[in-house]
mmCIF file of C-alpha atoms in Angstrom:
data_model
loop_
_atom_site.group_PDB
_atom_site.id
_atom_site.type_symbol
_atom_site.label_atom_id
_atom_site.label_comp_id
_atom_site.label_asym_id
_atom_site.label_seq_id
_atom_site.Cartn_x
_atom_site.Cartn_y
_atom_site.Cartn_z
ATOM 1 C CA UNK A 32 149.164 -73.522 -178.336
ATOM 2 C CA UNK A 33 145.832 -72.317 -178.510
ATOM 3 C CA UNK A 34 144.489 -71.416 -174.861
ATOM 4 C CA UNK A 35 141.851 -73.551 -173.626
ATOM 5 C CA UNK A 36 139.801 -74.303 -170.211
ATOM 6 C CA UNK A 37 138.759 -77.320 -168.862
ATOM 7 C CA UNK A 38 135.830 -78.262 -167.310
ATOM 8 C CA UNK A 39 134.837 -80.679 -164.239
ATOM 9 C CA UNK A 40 131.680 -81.227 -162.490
ATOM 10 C CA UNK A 41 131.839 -82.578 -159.098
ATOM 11 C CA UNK A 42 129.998 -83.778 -155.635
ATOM 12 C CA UNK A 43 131.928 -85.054 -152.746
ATOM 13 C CA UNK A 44 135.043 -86.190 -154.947
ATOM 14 C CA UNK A 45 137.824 -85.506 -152.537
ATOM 15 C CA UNK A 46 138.912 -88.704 -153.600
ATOM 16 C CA UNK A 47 139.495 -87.743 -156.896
ATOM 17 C CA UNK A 48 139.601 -84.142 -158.024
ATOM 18 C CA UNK A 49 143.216 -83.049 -157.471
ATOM 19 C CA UNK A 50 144.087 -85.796 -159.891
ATOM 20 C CA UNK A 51 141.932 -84.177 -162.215
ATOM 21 C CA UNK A 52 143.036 -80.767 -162.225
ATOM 22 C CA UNK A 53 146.339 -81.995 -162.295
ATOM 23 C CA UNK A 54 145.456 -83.819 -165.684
ATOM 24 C CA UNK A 55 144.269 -80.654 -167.410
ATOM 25 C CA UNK A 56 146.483 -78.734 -165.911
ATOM 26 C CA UNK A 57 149.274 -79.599 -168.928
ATOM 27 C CA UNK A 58 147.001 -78.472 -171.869
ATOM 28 C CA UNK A 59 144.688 -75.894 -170.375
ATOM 29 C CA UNK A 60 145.572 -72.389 -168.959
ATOM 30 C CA UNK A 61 142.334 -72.132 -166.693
ATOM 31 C CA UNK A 62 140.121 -75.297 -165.089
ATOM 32 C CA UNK A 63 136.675 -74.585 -163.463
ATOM 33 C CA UNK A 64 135.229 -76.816 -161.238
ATOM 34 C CA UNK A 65 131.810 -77.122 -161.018
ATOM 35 C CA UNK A 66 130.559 -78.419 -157.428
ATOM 36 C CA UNK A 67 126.657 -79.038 -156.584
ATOM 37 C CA UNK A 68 126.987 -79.462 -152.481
ATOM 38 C CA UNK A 69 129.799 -81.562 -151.370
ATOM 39 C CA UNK A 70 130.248 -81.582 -147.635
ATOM 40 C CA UNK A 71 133.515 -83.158 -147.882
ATOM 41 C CA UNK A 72 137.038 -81.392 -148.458
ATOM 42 C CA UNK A 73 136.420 -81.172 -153.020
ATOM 43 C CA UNK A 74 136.240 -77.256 -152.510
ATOM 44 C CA UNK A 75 138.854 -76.868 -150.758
ATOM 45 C CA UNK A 76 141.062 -79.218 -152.633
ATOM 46 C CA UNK A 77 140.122 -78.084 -156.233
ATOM 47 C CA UNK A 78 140.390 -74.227 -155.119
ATOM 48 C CA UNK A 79 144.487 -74.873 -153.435
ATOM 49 C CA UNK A 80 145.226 -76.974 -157.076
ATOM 50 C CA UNK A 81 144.292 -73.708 -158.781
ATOM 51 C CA UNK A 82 140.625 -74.436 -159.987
ATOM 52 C CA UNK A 83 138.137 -71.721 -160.067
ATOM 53 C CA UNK A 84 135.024 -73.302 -158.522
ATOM 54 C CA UNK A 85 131.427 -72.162 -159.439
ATOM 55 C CA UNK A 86 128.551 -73.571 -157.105
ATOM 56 C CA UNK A 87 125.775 -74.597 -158.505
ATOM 57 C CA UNK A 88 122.941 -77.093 -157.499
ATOM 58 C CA UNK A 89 122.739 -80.208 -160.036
ATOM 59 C CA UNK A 90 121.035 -79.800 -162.564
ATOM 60 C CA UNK A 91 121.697 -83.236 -163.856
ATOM 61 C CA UNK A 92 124.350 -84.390 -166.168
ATOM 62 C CA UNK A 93 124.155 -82.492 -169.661
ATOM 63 C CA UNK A 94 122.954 -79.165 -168.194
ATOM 64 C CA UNK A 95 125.495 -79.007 -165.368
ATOM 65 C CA UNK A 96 128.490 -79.534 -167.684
ATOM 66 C CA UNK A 97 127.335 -76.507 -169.981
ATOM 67 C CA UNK A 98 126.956 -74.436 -166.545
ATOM 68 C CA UNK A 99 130.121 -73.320 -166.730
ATOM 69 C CA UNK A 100 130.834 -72.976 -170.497
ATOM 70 C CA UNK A 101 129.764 -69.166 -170.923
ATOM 71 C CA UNK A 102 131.454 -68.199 -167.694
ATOM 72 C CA UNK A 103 134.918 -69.742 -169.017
ATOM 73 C CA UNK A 104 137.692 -67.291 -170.601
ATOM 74 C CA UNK A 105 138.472 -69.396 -173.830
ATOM 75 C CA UNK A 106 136.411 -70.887 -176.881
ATOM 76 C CA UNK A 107 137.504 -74.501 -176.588
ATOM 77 C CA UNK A 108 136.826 -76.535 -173.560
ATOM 78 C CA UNK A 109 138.010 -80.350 -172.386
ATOM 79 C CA UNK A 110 135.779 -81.737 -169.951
ATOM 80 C CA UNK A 111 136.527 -84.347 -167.709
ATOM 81 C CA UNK A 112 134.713 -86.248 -165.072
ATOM 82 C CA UNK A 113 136.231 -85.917 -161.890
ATOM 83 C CA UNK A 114 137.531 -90.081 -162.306
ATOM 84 C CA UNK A 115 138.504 -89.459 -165.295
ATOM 85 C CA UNK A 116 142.562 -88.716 -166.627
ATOM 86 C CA UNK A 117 144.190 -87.889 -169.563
ATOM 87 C CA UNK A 118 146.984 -90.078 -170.386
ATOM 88 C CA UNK A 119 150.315 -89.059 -171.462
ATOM 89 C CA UNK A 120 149.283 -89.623 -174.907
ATOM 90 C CA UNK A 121 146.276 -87.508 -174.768
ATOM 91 C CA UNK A 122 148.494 -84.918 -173.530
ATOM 92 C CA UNK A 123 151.061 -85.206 -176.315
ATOM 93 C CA UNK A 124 148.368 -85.067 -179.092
ATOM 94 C CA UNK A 125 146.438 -81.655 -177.399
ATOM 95 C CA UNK A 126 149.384 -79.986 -177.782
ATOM 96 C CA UNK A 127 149.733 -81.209 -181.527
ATOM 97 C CA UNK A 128 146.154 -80.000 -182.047
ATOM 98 C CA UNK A 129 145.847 -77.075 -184.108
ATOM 99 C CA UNK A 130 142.620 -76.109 -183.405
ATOM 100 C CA UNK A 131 141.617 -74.022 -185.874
ATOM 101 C CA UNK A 132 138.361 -75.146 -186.628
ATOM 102 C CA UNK A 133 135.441 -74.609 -184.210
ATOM 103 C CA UNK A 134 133.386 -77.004 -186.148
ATOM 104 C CA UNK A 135 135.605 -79.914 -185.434
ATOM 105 C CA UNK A 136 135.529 -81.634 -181.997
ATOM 106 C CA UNK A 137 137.753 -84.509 -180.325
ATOM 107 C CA UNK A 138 137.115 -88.151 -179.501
ATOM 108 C CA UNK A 139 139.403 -90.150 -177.462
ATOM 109 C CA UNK A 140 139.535 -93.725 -176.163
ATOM 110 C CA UNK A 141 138.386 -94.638 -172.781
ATOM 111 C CA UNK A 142 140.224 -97.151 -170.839
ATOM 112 C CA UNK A 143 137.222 -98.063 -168.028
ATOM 113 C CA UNK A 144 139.094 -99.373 -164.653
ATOM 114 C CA UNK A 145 137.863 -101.639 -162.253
ATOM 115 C CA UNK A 146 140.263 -100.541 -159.226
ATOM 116 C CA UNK A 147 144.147 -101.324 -160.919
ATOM 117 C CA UNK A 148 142.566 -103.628 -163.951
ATOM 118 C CA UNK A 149 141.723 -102.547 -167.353
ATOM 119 C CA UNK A 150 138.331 -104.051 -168.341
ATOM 120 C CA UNK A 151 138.249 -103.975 -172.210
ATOM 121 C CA UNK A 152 135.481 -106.703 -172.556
ATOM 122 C CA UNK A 153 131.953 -106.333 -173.874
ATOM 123 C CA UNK A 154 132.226 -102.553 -174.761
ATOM 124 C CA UNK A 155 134.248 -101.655 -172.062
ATOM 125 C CA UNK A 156 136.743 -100.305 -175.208
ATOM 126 C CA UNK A 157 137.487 -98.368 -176.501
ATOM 127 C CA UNK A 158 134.346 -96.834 -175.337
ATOM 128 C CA UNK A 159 135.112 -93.487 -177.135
ATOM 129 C CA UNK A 160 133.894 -90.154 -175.663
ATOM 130 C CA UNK A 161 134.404 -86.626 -177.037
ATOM 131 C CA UNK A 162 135.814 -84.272 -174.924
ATOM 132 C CA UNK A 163 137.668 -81.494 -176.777
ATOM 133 C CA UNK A 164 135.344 -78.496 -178.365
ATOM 134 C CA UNK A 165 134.712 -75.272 -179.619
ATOM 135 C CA UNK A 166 131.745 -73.891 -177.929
ATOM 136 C CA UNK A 167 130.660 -71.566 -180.298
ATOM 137 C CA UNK A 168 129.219 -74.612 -182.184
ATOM 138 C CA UNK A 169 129.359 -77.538 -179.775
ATOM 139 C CA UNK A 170 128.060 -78.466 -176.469
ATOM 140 C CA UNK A 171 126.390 -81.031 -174.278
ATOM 141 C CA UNK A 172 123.045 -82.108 -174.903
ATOM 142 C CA UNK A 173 120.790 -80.996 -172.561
ATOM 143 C CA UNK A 174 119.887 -84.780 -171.369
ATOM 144 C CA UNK A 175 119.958 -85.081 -167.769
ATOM 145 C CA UNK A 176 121.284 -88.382 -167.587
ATOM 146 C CA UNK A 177 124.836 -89.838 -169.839
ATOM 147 C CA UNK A 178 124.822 -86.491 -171.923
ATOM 148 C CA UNK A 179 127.305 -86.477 -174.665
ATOM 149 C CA UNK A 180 128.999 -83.346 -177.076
ATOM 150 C CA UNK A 181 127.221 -82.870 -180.217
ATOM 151 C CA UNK A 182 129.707 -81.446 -182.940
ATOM 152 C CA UNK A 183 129.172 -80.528 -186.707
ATOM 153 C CA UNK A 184 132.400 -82.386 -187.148
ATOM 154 C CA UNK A 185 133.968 -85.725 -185.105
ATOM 155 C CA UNK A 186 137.841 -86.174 -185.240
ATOM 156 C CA UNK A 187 138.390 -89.591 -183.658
ATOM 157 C CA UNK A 188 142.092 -88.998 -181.867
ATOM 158 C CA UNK A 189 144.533 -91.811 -181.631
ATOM 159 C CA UNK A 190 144.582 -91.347 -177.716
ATOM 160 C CA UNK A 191 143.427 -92.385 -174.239
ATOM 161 C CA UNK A 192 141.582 -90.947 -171.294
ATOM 162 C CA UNK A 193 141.708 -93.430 -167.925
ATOM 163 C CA UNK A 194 138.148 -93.843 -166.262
ATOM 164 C CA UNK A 195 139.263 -94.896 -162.755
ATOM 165 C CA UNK A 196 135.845 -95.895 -162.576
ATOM 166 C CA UNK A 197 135.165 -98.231 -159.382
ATOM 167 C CA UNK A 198 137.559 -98.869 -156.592
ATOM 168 C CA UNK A 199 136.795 -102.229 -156.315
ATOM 169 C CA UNK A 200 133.439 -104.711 -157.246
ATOM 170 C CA UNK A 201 131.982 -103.804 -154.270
ATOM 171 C CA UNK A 202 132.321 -100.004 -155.259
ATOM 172 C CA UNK A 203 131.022 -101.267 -158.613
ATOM 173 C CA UNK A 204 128.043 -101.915 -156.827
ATOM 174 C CA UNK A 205 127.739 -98.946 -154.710
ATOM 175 C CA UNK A 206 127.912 -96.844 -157.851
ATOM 176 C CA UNK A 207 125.232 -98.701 -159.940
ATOM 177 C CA UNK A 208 122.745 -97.832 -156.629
ATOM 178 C CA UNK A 209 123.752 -93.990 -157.282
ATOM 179 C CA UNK A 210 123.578 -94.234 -160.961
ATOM 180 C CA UNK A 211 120.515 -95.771 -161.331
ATOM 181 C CA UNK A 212 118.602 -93.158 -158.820
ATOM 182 C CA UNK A 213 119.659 -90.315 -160.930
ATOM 183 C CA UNK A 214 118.962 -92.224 -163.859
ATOM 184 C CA UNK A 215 115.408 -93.183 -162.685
ATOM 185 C CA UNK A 216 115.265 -88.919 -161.329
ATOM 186 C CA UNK A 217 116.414 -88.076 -164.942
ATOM 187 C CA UNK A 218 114.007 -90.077 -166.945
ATOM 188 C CA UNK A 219 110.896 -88.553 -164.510
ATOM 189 C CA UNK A 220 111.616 -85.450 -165.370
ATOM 190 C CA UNK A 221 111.484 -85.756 -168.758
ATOM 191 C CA UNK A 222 108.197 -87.349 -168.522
ATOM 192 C CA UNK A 223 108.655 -91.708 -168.978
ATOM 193 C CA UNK A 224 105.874 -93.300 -167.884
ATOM 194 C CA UNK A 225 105.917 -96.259 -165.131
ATOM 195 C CA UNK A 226 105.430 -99.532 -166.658
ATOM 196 C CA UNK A 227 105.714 -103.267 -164.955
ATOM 197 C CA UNK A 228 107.496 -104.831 -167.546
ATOM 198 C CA UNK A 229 110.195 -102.357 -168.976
ATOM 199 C CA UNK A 230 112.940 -103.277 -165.713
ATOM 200 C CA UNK A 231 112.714 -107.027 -167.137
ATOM 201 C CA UNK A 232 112.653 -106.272 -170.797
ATOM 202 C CA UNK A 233 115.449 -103.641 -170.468
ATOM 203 C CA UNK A 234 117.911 -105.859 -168.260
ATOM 204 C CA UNK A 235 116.952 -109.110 -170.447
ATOM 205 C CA UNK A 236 117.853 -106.521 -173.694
ATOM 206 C CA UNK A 237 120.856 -105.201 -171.522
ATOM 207 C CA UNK A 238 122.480 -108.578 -170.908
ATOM 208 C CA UNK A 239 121.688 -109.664 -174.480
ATOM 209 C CA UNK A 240 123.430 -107.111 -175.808
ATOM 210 C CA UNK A 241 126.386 -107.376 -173.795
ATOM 211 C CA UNK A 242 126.934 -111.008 -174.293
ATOM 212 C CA UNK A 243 125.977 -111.362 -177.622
ATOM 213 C CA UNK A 244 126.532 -108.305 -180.034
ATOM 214 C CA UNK A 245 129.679 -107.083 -177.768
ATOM 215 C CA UNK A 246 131.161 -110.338 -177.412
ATOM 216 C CA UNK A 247 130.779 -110.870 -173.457
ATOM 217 C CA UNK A 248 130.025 -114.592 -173.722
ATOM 218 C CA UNK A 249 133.361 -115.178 -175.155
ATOM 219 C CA UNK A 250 135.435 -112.620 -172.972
ATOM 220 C CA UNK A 251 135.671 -114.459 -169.511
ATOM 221 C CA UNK A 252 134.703 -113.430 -166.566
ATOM 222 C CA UNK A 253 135.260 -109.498 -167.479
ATOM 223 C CA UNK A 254 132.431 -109.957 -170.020
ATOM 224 C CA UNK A 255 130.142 -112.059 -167.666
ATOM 225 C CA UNK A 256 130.909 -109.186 -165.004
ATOM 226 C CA UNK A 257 130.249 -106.128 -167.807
ATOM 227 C CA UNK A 258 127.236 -108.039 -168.847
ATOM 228 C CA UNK A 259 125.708 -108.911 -164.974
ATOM 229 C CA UNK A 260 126.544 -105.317 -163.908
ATOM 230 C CA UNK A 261 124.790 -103.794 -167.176
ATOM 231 C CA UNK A 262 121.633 -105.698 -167.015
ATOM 232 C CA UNK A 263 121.324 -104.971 -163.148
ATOM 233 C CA UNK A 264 121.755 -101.728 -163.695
ATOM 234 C CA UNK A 265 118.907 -101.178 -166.436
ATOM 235 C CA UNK A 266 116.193 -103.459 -164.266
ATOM 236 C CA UNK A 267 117.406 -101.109 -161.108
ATOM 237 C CA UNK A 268 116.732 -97.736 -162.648
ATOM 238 C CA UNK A 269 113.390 -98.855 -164.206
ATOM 239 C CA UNK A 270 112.558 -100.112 -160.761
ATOM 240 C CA UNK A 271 113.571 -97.008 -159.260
ATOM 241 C CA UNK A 272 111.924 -95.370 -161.984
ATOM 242 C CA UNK A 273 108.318 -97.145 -160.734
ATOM 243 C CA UNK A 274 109.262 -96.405 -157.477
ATOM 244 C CA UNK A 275 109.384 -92.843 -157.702
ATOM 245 C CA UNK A 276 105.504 -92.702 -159.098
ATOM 246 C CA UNK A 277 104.347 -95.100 -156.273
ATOM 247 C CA UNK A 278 106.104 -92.936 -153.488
ATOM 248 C CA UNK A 279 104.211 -89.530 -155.481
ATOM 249 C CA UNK A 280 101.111 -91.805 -155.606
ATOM 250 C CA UNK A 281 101.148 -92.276 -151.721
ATOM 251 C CA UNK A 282 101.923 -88.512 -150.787
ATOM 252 C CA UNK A 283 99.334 -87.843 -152.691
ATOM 253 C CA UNK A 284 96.784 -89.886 -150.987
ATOM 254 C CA UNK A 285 98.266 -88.961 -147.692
ATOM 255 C CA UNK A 286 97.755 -85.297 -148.448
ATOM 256 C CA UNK A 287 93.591 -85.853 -148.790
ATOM 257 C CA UNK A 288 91.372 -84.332 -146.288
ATOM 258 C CA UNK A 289 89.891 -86.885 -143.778
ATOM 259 C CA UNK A 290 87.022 -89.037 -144.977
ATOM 260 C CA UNK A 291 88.632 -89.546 -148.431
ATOM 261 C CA UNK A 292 88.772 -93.504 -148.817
ATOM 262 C CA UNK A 293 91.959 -93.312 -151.435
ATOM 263 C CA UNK A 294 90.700 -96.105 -153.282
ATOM 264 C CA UNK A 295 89.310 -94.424 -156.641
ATOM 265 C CA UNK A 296 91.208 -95.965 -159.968
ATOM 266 C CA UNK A 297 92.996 -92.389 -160.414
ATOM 267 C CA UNK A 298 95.757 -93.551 -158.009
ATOM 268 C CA UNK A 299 95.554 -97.297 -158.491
ATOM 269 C CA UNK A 300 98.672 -99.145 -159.425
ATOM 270 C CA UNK A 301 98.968 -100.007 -162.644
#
């Protein structure tokens, strides 16, 4: 079988990380884990399972997935997220893989878990990600926010990953709050402007979407849940998104020298 390292990124995923390593651990002969500060027990963990683990601050979600790419011993790399699993049949086709062509790259289905049920509605599946490349011609896009592989070549593989991806719908809500910051963080730094209307417009396009083109409206309440938690999502990191220029606004004004009446139209709210 030819060799081939796997790749995680993590922060304070204790929870979740042996599970991971224990995944790759069938089809790959070295696993790095890539950790940006977590003050919980993911070092420790990942380094007893038999991870390497490089340190690195984040660098947001593209970038810090290729971090550890050059540093890794083989060509070909599978990357999981820390909640993420392959299934027995994912395993089984890996080792079928020839992989003799670096121009090719892997897609498997996700099955996206809402603690022990499978949500399939509205997109949900089989939500297929690729995972499995060569890196000599394939990589992550540098976006800092839901980066993806780009390939020459897409082989769509008749196999699933599990996505354990919220506890519970509580969690589901926790994790939209931390999503949407580093979404709103992401889109900042590559330069999107604040606007008033674009949290509305995107969560009314969101929810559309969802209901509509995916099929939501006719899926129960899985689709009215996918569809809700979408269109929150989208007004939340727009907001967040606004909120970030207003905060930068007001540090700036606070930062004047004394005198300075902070109301010229430079810093005005628009």
């Amino acid at each position: 079988m030819t060799p081939i390292t796997g790749i995680i990124i993590t922060l304070n995923e204790q929870d979740n990380v042996e599970g991971a390593i224990a995944s790759l651990q069938p089809v790959c002969d070295e696993i790095i884990v890539v950790d940006s500060g977590s003050d919980d027990d993911t070092v420790a963990l990942a380094e007893a399972a038999g991870a390497k683990v490089i340190h690195q601050p984040y660098l947001g979600d593209g970038p810090q997935k290729a971090f550890a790419v050059p540093q890794a011993r083989h060509d070909w790399i599978l990357a999981l997220d820390a909640d993420e699993r392959l299934d027995d049949d994912a395993i089984a086709a890996i080792r079928e893989l020839t992989l003799e062509d670096p121009q090719t790259a892997y897609r498997f289905r996700r099955r996206n878990f809402a603690g022990r049920h499978w949500i399939r509605a509205a997109g949900f599946y089989p939500d297929p990600v690729t995972r499995l490349y060569n890196r000599t011609t394939s990589g992550y896009l540098p976006k800092k926010a839901h980066s993806s592989v780009k390939a020459p070549t897409v082989v769509d593989v008749d196999a699933h990953l599990s996505h354990f991806t919220y506890r519970d719908l509580s969690h589901w809500m926790q994790r939209i709050d931390q999503l949407s910051t580093r979404d709103a963080w992401a889109m900042k730094e590559r330069g999107v402007t604040p606007s008033a209307l674009r949290p509305s417009l995107h969560a009314l396009t969101a929810m559309l979407r969802k209901l509509v083109l995916k099929g939501g409206l006719l899926q129960g309440q899985d689709g009215m849940t996918v569809a809700i938690t979408t269109a929150f999502h989208a007004y939340m990191k727009y907001a967040k998104l606004n909120e970030l220029y207003e905060n930068e606004r007001a540090e700036r004004q606070g930062s004047r020298p004394t005198g300075s009446s902070g109301n010229d139209d430079s810093t005005s709210t628009r």
